[in-house]
Short mmCIF file of C-alpha atoms and ligand atoms in Angstrom, two decimals:
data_model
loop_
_atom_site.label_atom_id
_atom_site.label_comp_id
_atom_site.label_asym_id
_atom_site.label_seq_id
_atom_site.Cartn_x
_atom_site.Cartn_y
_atom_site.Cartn_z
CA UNK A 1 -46.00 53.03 82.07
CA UNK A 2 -47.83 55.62 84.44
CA UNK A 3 -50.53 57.34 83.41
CA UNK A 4 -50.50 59.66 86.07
CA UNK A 5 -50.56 63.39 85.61
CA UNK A 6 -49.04 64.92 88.77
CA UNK A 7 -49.51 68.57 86.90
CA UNK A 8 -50.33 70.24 83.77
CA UNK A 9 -47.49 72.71 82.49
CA UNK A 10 -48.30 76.91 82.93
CA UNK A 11 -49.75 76.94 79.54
CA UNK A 12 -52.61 74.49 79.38
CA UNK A 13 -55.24 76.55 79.75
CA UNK A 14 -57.92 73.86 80.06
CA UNK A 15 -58.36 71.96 83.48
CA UNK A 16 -56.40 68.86 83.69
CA UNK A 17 -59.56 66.54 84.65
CA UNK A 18 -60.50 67.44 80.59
CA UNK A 19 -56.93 65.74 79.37
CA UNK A 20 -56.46 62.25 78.58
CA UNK A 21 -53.14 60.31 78.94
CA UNK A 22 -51.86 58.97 75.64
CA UNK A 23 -52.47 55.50 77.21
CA UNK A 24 -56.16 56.67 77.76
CA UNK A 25 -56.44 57.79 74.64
CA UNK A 26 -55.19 54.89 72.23
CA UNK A 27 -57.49 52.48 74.77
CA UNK A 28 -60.71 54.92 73.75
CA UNK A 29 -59.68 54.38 70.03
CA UNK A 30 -59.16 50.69 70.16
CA UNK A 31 -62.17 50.16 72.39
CA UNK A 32 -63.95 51.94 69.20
CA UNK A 33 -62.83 49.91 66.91
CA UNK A 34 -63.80 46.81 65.02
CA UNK A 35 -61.89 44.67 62.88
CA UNK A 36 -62.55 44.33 59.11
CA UNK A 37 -64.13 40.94 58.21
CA UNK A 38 -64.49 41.65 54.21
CA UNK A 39 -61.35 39.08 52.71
CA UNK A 40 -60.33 38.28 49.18
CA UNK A 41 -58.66 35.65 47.30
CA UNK A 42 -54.85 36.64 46.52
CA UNK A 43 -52.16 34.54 44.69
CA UNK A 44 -49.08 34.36 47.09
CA UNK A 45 -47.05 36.94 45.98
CA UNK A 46 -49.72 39.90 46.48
CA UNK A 47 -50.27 38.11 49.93
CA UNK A 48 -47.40 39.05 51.47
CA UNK A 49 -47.78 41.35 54.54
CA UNK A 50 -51.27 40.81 54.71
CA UNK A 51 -53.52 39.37 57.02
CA UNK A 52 -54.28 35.89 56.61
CA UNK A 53 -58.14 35.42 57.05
CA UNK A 54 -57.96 31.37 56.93
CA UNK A 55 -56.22 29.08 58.91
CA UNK A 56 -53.96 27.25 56.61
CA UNK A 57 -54.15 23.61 57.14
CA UNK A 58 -51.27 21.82 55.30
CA UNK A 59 -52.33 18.83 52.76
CA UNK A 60 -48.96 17.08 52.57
CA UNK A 61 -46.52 16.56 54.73
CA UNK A 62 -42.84 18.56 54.84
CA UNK A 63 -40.71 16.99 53.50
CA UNK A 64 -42.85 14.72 51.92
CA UNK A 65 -40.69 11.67 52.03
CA UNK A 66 -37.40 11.11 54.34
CA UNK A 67 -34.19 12.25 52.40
CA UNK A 68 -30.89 12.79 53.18
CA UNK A 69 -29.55 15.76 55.04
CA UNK A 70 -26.20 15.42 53.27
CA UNK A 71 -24.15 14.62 50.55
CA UNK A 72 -22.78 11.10 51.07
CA UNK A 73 -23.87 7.11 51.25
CA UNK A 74 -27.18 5.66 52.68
CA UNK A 75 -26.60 2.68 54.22
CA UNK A 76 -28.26 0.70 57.46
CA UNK A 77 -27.41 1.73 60.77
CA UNK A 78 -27.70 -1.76 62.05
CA UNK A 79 -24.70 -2.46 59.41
CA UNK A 80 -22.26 0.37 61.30
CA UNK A 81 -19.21 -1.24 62.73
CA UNK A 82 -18.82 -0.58 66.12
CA UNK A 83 -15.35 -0.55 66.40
CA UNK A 84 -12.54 -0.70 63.76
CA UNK A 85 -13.84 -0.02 60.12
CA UNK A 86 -15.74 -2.10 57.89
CA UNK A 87 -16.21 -2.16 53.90
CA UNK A 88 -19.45 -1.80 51.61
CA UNK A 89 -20.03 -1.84 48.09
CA UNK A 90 -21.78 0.79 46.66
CA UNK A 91 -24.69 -0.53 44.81
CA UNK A 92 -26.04 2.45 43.32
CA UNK A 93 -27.19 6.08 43.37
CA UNK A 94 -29.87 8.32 45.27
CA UNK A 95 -30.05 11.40 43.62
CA UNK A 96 -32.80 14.39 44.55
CA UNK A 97 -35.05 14.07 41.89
CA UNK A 98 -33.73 10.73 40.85
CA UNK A 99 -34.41 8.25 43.67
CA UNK A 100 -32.62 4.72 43.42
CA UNK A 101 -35.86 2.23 43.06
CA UNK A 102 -33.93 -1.12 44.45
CA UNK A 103 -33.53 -2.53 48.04
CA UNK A 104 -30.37 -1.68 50.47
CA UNK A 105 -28.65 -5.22 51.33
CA UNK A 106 -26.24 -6.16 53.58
CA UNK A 107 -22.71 -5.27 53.28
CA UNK A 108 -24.30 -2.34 50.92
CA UNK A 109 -24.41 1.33 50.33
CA UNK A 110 -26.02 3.87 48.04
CA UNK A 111 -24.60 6.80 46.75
CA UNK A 112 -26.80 9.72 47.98
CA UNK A 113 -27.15 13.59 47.40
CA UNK A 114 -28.82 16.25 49.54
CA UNK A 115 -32.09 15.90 49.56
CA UNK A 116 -32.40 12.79 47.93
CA UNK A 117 -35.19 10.06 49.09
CA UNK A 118 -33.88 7.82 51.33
CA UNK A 119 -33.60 4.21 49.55
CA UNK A 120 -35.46 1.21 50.75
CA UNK A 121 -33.64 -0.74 53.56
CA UNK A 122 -31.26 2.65 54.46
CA UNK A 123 -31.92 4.80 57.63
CA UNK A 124 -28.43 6.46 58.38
CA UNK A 125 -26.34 8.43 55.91
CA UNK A 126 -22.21 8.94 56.50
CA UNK A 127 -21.33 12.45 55.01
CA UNK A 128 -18.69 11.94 52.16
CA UNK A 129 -16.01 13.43 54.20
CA UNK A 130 -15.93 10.52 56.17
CA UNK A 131 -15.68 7.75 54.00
CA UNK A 132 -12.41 6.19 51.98
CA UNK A 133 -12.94 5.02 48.90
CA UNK A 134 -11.49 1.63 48.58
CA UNK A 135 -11.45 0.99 44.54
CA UNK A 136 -14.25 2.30 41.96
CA UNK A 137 -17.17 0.46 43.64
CA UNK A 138 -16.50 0.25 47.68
CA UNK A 139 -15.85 2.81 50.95
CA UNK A 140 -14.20 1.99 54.04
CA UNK A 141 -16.39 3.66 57.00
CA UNK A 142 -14.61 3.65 60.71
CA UNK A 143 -16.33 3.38 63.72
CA UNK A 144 -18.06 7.10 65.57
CA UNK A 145 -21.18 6.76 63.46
CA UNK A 146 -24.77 6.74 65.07
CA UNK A 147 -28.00 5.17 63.62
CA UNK A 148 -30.34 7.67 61.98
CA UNK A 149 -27.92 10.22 61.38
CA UNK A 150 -27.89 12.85 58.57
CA UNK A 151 -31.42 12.31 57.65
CA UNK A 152 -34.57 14.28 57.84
CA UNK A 153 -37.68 12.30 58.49
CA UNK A 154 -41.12 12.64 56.30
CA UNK A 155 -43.51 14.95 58.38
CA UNK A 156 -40.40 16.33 60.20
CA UNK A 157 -41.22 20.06 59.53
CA UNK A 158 -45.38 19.95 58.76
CA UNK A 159 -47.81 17.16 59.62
CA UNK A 160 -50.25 16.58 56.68
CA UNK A 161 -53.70 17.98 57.91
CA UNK A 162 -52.11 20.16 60.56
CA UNK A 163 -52.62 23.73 61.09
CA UNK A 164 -49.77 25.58 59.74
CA UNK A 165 -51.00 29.29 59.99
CA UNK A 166 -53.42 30.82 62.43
CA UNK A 167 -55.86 33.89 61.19
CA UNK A 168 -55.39 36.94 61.86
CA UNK A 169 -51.34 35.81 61.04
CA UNK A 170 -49.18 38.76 58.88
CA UNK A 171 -47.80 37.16 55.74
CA UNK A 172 -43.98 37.06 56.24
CA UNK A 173 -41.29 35.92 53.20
CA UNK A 174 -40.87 33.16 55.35
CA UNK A 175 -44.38 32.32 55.45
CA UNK A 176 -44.50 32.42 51.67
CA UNK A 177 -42.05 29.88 51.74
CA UNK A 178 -43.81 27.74 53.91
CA UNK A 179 -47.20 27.99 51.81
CA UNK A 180 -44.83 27.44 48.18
CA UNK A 181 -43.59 24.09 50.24
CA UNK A 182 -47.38 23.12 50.33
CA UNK A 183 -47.91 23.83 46.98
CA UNK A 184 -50.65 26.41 48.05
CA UNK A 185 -50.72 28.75 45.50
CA UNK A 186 -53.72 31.46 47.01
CA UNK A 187 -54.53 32.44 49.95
CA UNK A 188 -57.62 33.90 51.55
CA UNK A 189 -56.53 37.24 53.19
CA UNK A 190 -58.55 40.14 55.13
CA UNK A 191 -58.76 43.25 52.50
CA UNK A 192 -56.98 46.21 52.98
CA UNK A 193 -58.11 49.21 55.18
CA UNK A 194 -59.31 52.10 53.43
CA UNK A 195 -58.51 55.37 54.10
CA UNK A 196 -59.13 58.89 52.77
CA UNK A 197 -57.50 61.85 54.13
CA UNK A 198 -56.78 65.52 53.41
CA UNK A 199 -55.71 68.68 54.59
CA UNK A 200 -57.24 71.69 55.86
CA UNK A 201 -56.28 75.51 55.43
CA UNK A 202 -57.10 78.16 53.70
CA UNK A 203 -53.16 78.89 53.64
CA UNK A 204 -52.01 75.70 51.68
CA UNK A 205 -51.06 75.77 48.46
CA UNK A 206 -50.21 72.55 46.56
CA UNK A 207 -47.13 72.31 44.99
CA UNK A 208 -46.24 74.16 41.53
CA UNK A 209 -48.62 77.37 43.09
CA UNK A 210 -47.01 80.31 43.90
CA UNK A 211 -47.08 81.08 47.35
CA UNK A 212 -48.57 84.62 48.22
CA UNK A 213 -47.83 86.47 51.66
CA UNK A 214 -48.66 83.94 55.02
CA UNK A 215 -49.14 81.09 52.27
CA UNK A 216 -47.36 77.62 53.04
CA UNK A 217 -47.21 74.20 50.52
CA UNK A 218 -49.05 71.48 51.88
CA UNK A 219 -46.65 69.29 53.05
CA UNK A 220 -49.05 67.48 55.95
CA UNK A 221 -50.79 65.10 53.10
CA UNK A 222 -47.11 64.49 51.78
CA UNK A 223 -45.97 63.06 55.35
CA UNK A 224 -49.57 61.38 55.74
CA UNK A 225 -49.24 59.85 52.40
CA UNK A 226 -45.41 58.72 53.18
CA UNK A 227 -46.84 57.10 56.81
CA UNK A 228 -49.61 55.75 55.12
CA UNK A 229 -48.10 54.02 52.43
CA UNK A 230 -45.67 51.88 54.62
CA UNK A 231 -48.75 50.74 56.58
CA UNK A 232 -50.50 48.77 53.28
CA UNK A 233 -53.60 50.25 53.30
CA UNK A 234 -55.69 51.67 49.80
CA UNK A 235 -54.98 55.02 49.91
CA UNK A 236 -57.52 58.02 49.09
CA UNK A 237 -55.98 61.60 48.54
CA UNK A 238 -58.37 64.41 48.72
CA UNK A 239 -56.66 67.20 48.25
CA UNK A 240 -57.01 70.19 50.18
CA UNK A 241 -60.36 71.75 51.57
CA UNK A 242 -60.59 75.34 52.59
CA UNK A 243 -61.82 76.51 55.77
CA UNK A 244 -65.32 76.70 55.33
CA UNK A 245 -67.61 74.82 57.30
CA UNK A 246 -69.73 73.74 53.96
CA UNK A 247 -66.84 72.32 52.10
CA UNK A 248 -65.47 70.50 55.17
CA UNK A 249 -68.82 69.07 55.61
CA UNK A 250 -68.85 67.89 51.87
CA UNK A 251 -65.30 66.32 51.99
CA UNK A 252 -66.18 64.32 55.41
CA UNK A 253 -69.37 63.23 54.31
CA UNK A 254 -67.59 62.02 50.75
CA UNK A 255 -64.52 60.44 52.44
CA UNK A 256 -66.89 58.72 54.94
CA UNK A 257 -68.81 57.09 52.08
CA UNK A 258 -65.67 55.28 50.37
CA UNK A 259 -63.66 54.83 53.52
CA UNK A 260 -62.96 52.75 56.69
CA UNK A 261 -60.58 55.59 58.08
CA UNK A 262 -60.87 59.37 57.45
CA UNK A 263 -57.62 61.41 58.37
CA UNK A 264 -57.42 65.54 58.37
CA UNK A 265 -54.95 67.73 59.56
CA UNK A 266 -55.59 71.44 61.00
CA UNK A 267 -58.68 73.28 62.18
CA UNK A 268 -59.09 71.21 65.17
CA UNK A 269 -58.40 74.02 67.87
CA UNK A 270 -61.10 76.18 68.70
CA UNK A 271 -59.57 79.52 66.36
CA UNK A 272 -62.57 81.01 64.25
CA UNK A 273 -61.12 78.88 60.90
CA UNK A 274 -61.28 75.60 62.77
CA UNK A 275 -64.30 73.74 61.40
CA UNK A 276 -63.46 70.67 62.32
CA UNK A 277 -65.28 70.00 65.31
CA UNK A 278 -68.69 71.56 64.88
CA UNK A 279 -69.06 70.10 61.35
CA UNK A 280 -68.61 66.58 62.95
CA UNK A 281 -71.12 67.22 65.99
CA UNK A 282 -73.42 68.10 63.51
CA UNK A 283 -72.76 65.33 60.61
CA UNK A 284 -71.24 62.24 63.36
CA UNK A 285 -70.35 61.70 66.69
CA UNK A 286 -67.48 63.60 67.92
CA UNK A 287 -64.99 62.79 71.55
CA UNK A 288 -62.78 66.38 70.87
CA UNK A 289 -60.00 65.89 73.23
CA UNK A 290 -56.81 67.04 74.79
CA UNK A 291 -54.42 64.69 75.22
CA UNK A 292 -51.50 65.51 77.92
CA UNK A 293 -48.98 65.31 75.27
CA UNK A 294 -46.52 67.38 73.52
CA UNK A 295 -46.74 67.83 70.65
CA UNK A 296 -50.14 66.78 69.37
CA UNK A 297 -51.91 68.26 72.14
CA UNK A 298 -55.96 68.42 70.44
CA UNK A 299 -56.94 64.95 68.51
CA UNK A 300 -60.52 64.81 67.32
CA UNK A 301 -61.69 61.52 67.29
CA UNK A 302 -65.07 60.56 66.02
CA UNK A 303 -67.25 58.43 63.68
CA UNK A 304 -69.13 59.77 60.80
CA UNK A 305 -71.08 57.02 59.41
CA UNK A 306 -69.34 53.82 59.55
CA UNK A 307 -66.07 55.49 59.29
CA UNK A 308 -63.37 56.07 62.18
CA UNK A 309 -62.28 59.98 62.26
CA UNK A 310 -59.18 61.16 63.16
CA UNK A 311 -58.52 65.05 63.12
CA UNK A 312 -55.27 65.30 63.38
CA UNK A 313 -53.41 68.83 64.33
CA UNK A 314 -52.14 71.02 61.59
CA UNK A 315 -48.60 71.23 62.97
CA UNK A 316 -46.65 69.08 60.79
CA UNK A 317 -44.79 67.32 63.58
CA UNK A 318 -48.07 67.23 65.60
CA UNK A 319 -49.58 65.22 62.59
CA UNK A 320 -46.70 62.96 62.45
CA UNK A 321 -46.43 62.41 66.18
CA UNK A 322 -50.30 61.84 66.80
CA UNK A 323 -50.42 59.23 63.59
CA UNK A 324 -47.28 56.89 65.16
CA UNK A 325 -48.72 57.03 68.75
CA UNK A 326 -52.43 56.56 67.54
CA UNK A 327 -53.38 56.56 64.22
CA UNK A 328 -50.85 53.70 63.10
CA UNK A 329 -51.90 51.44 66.40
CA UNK A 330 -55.58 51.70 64.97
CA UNK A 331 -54.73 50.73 61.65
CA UNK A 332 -53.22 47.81 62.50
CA UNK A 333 -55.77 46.49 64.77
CA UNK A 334 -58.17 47.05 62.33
CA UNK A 335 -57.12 44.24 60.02
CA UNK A 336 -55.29 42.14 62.24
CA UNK A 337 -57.57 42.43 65.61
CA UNK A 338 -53.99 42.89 67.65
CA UNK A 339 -52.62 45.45 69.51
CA UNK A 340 -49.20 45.43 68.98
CA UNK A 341 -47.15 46.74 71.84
CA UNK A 342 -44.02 49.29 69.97
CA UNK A 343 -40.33 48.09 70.26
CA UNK A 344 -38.60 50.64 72.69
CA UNK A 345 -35.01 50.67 73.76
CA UNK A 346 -33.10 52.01 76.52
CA UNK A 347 -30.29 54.44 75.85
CA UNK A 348 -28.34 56.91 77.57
CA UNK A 349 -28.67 60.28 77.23
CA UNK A 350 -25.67 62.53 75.45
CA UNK A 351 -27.30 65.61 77.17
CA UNK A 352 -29.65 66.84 79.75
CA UNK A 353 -33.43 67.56 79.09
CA UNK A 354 -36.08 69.87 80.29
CA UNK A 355 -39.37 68.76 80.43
CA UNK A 356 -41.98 69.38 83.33
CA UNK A 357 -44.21 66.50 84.85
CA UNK A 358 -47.92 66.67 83.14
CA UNK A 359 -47.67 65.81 79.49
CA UNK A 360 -46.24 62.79 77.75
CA UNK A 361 -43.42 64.10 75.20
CA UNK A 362 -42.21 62.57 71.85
CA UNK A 363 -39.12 64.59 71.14
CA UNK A 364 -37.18 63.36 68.16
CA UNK A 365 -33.70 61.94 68.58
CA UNK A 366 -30.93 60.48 67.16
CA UNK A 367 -29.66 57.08 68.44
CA UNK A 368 -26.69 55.21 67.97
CA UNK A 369 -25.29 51.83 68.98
CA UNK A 370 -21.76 51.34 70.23
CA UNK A 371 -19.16 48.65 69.69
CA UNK A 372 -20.25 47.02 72.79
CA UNK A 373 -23.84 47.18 71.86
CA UNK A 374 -24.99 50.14 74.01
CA UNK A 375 -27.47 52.66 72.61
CA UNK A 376 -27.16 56.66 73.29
CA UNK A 377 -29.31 59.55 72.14
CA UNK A 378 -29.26 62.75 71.69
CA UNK A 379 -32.11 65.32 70.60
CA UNK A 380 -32.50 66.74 66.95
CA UNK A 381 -31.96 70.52 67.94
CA UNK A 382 -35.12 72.53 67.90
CA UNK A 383 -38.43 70.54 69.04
CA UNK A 384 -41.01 73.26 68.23
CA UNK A 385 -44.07 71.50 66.62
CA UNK A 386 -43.97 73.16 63.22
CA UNK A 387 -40.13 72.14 62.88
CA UNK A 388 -40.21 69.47 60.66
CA UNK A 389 -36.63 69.47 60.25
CA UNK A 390 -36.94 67.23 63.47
CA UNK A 391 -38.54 64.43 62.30
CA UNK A 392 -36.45 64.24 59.43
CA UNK A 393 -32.96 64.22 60.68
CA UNK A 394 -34.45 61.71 63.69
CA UNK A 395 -34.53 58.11 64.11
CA UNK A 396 -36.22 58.10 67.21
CA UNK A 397 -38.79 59.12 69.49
CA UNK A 398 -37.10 59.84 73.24
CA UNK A 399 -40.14 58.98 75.13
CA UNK A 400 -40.86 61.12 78.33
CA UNK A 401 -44.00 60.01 79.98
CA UNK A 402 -46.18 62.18 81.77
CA UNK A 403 -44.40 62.28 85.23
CA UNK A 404 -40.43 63.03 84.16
CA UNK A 405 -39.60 65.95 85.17
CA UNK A 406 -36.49 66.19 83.29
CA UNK A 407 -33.56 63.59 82.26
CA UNK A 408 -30.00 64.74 83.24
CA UNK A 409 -27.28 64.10 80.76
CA UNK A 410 -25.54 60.62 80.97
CA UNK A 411 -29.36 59.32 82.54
CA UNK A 412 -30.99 56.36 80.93
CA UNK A 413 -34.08 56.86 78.64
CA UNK A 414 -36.53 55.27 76.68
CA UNK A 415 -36.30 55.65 73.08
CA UNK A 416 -39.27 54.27 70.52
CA UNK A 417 -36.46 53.73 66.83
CA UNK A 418 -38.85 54.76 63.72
CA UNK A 419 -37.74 51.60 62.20
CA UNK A 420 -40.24 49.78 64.07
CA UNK A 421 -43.02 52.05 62.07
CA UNK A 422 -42.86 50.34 58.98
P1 AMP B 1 -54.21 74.65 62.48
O1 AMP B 1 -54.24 73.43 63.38
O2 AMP B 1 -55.10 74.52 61.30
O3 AMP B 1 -54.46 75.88 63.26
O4 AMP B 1 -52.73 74.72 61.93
C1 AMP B 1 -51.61 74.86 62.80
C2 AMP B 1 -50.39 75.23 62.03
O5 AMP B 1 -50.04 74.18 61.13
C3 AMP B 1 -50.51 76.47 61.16
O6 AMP B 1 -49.28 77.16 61.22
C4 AMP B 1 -50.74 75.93 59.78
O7 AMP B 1 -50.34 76.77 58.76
C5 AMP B 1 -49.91 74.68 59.81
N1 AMP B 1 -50.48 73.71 58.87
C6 AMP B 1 -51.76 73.26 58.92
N2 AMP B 1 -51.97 72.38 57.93
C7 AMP B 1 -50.80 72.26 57.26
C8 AMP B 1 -50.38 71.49 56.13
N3 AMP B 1 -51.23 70.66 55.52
N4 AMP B 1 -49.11 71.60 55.73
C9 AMP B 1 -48.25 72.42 56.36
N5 AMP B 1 -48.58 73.17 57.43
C10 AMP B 1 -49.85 73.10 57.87
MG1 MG B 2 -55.86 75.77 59.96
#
């Protein structure tokens, strides 16, 4: 993807050497970084889509004894015919769970179920289907049969004392699965990231508050909270803080103590209510940047304490924009040490679009798949930054890096599906 910026659109007002490109600016934020080492104990339910902090080294083997893939009769390959069909009495039974303890002979079979151990002096298994039965106690098997067949050797799936599960691995159902086969009943996983967030504004009200003249509900910490959630992380909601550069000072300096991750939202420009900034110079270390992007333009990043800081816009698409392309990327590194590159399609544009070469922009879209598997997508009607409306009726970002200068309809595109955010 380039990072170039050929120019900055008639409206930045700052120079463009002062802008980083999106890809610069996720880079800074991982490079800043580190990964949490804390881990706890969890039984293997709770583990699931965490972050395994272990390798898991598996103490049997899978399946534990060879067993038949199939429902039918165990017998020795060396006994097949080769040609024209032969008889065998069937000397007993192989059940799973109820293994047949006496020897295969000669000129002998063994009833056998799916999954049941293989009995001594068998190796091949003919699926019922095939056989004829030929009186109460013998079948009639043709010729077509290999040696071996129909049966899953000990070991087959997991060497005892091999490594089943790398750390920093993400806990899938299958995963559980494969630790229930082992019996392993807990796992050792990295704990959860903490993060404490709220909004800023001395506009917001919270819900069930009437709203006077110029007043808006808080809906940023709604959105954050919804974002949040999906991620796994241990959530801290602080509410809303006013614009006043001693209570934003308080709620940083409190968030910082019980969190990994501190998230805001609004007073990041430079407008006389924006505290923001000089409350971190003063109480952390700040980067305040601009980001060629649209929309989501100023991110403050920073530390205060041991905490990461991210001060996101107030614009309630900016906030959701700047968490998926940065925020989100963070979190994830921070317990699993990855960077995760997103899943993007390529679809084809129902209309044309204006943009101008300088910024990266995440407008929302809808895509859609047709019956011959190609995807299309069109935008979400207004894209203005406060229009929330168009994150909600979207599915997708359409991605338009810092150099388009414009898509024409029926032109291929790069779309980034929200599904891939969860
Ligand atoms: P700011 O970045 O603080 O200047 O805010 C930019 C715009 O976003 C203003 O119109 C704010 O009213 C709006 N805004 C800021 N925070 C929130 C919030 N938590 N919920 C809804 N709108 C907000
Ligand atoms: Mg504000």
């Amino acid at each position: 993807m380039s990072s170039v910026i050929r120019s900055a659109s008639c409206s930045d007002t700052v120079p463009e050497s002062s802008m980083l490109t999106v890809a610069q600016a996720r880079q800074r934020i991982i490079d800043d970084f580190s990964i949490i080492s804390a881990s706890e104990k969890l039984n293997l339910r709770n583990a699931l889509a965490r972050v395994l902090a272990e390798d898991i080294v598996s103490p049997v083997s899978v399946p534990g004894h060879t067993n038949s893939a199939m429902d039918g009769y165990a017998l020795a390959g060396s006994g097949l015919p080769r040609s024209g069909d032969k008889t065998f009495h069937v000397a007993g039974k192989s059940y799973a769970g109820a293994p047949y303890r006496g020897q295969c002979r000669t000129g002998e079979c063994i009833r056998i179920m799916t999954g049941a151990v293989m009995p001594e002096g068998t190796d091949t298994v003919v699926i019922q289907e095939h056989i004829q039965r030929v009186g109460d106690d013998h079948i009639r098997i043709d010729g077509g049969h290999s040696a071996g067949q129909n049966v899953r050797q000990a070991g087959e799936d997991i060497a005892a004392g091999g490594t089943v599960l790398h750390t920093p691995h993400t806990l899938t159902p299958a995963d559980l699965g494969i630790l229930a086969s082992l019996g392993i009943g807990e796992v050792r996983v990295r704990r959860r990231p903490r993060v404490a967030f709220f909004s800023t504004g001395d506009e917001l009200r919270s819900i069930g508050e009437p709203l006077a003249e110029g007043e808006v509900y808080d809906s940023n910490r709604y959105s954050l909270y919804g974002m949040l959630k999906r991620l796994d992380v241990d959530l801290l909601d602080m509410g809303v803080v006013r614009d006043d550069a001693g209570a934003v000072r308080t709620a940083l300096t409190e968030a910082a103590d019980m969190a990994d991750v501190v998230i805001t939202s609004g007073g990041v420009s430079v407008g006389e209510a924006d505290y923001i900034k000089p409350v971190l110079e003063e109480t952390g270390a700040i980067d305040f940047w601009k980001i060629a992007m649209k929309p989501g333009r100023p991110l403050t990043y920073g530390r205060i304490g041991n905490s990461r800081f991210f001060g996101l816009p107030g614009n309630p698409v900016a906030v959701m924009v700047t968490f998926y392309q940065f925020v989100q990327p963070a979190l994830k590194y921070l317990v699993s040490g990855h960077v995760s590159e997103p899943l993007l399609l390529t679809a084809t544009s129902e209309s044309g679009i204006r943009k101008r070469p300088g910024r990266y922009e995440f407008q929302r879209g809808i895509y859609r798949q047709d019956e011959a598997g190609t995807f299309s997508v069109g935008k979400t009607g207004k894209q203005g930054s406060g229009v929330l409306m168009s994150m909600s009726r979207a599915n997708c970002f359409i991605l338009l890096p810092e150099d388009c200068d414009g898509i024409a309809a029926g032109e291929s595109v790069t779309i980034q599906p929200f599904d891939t955010f969860v």
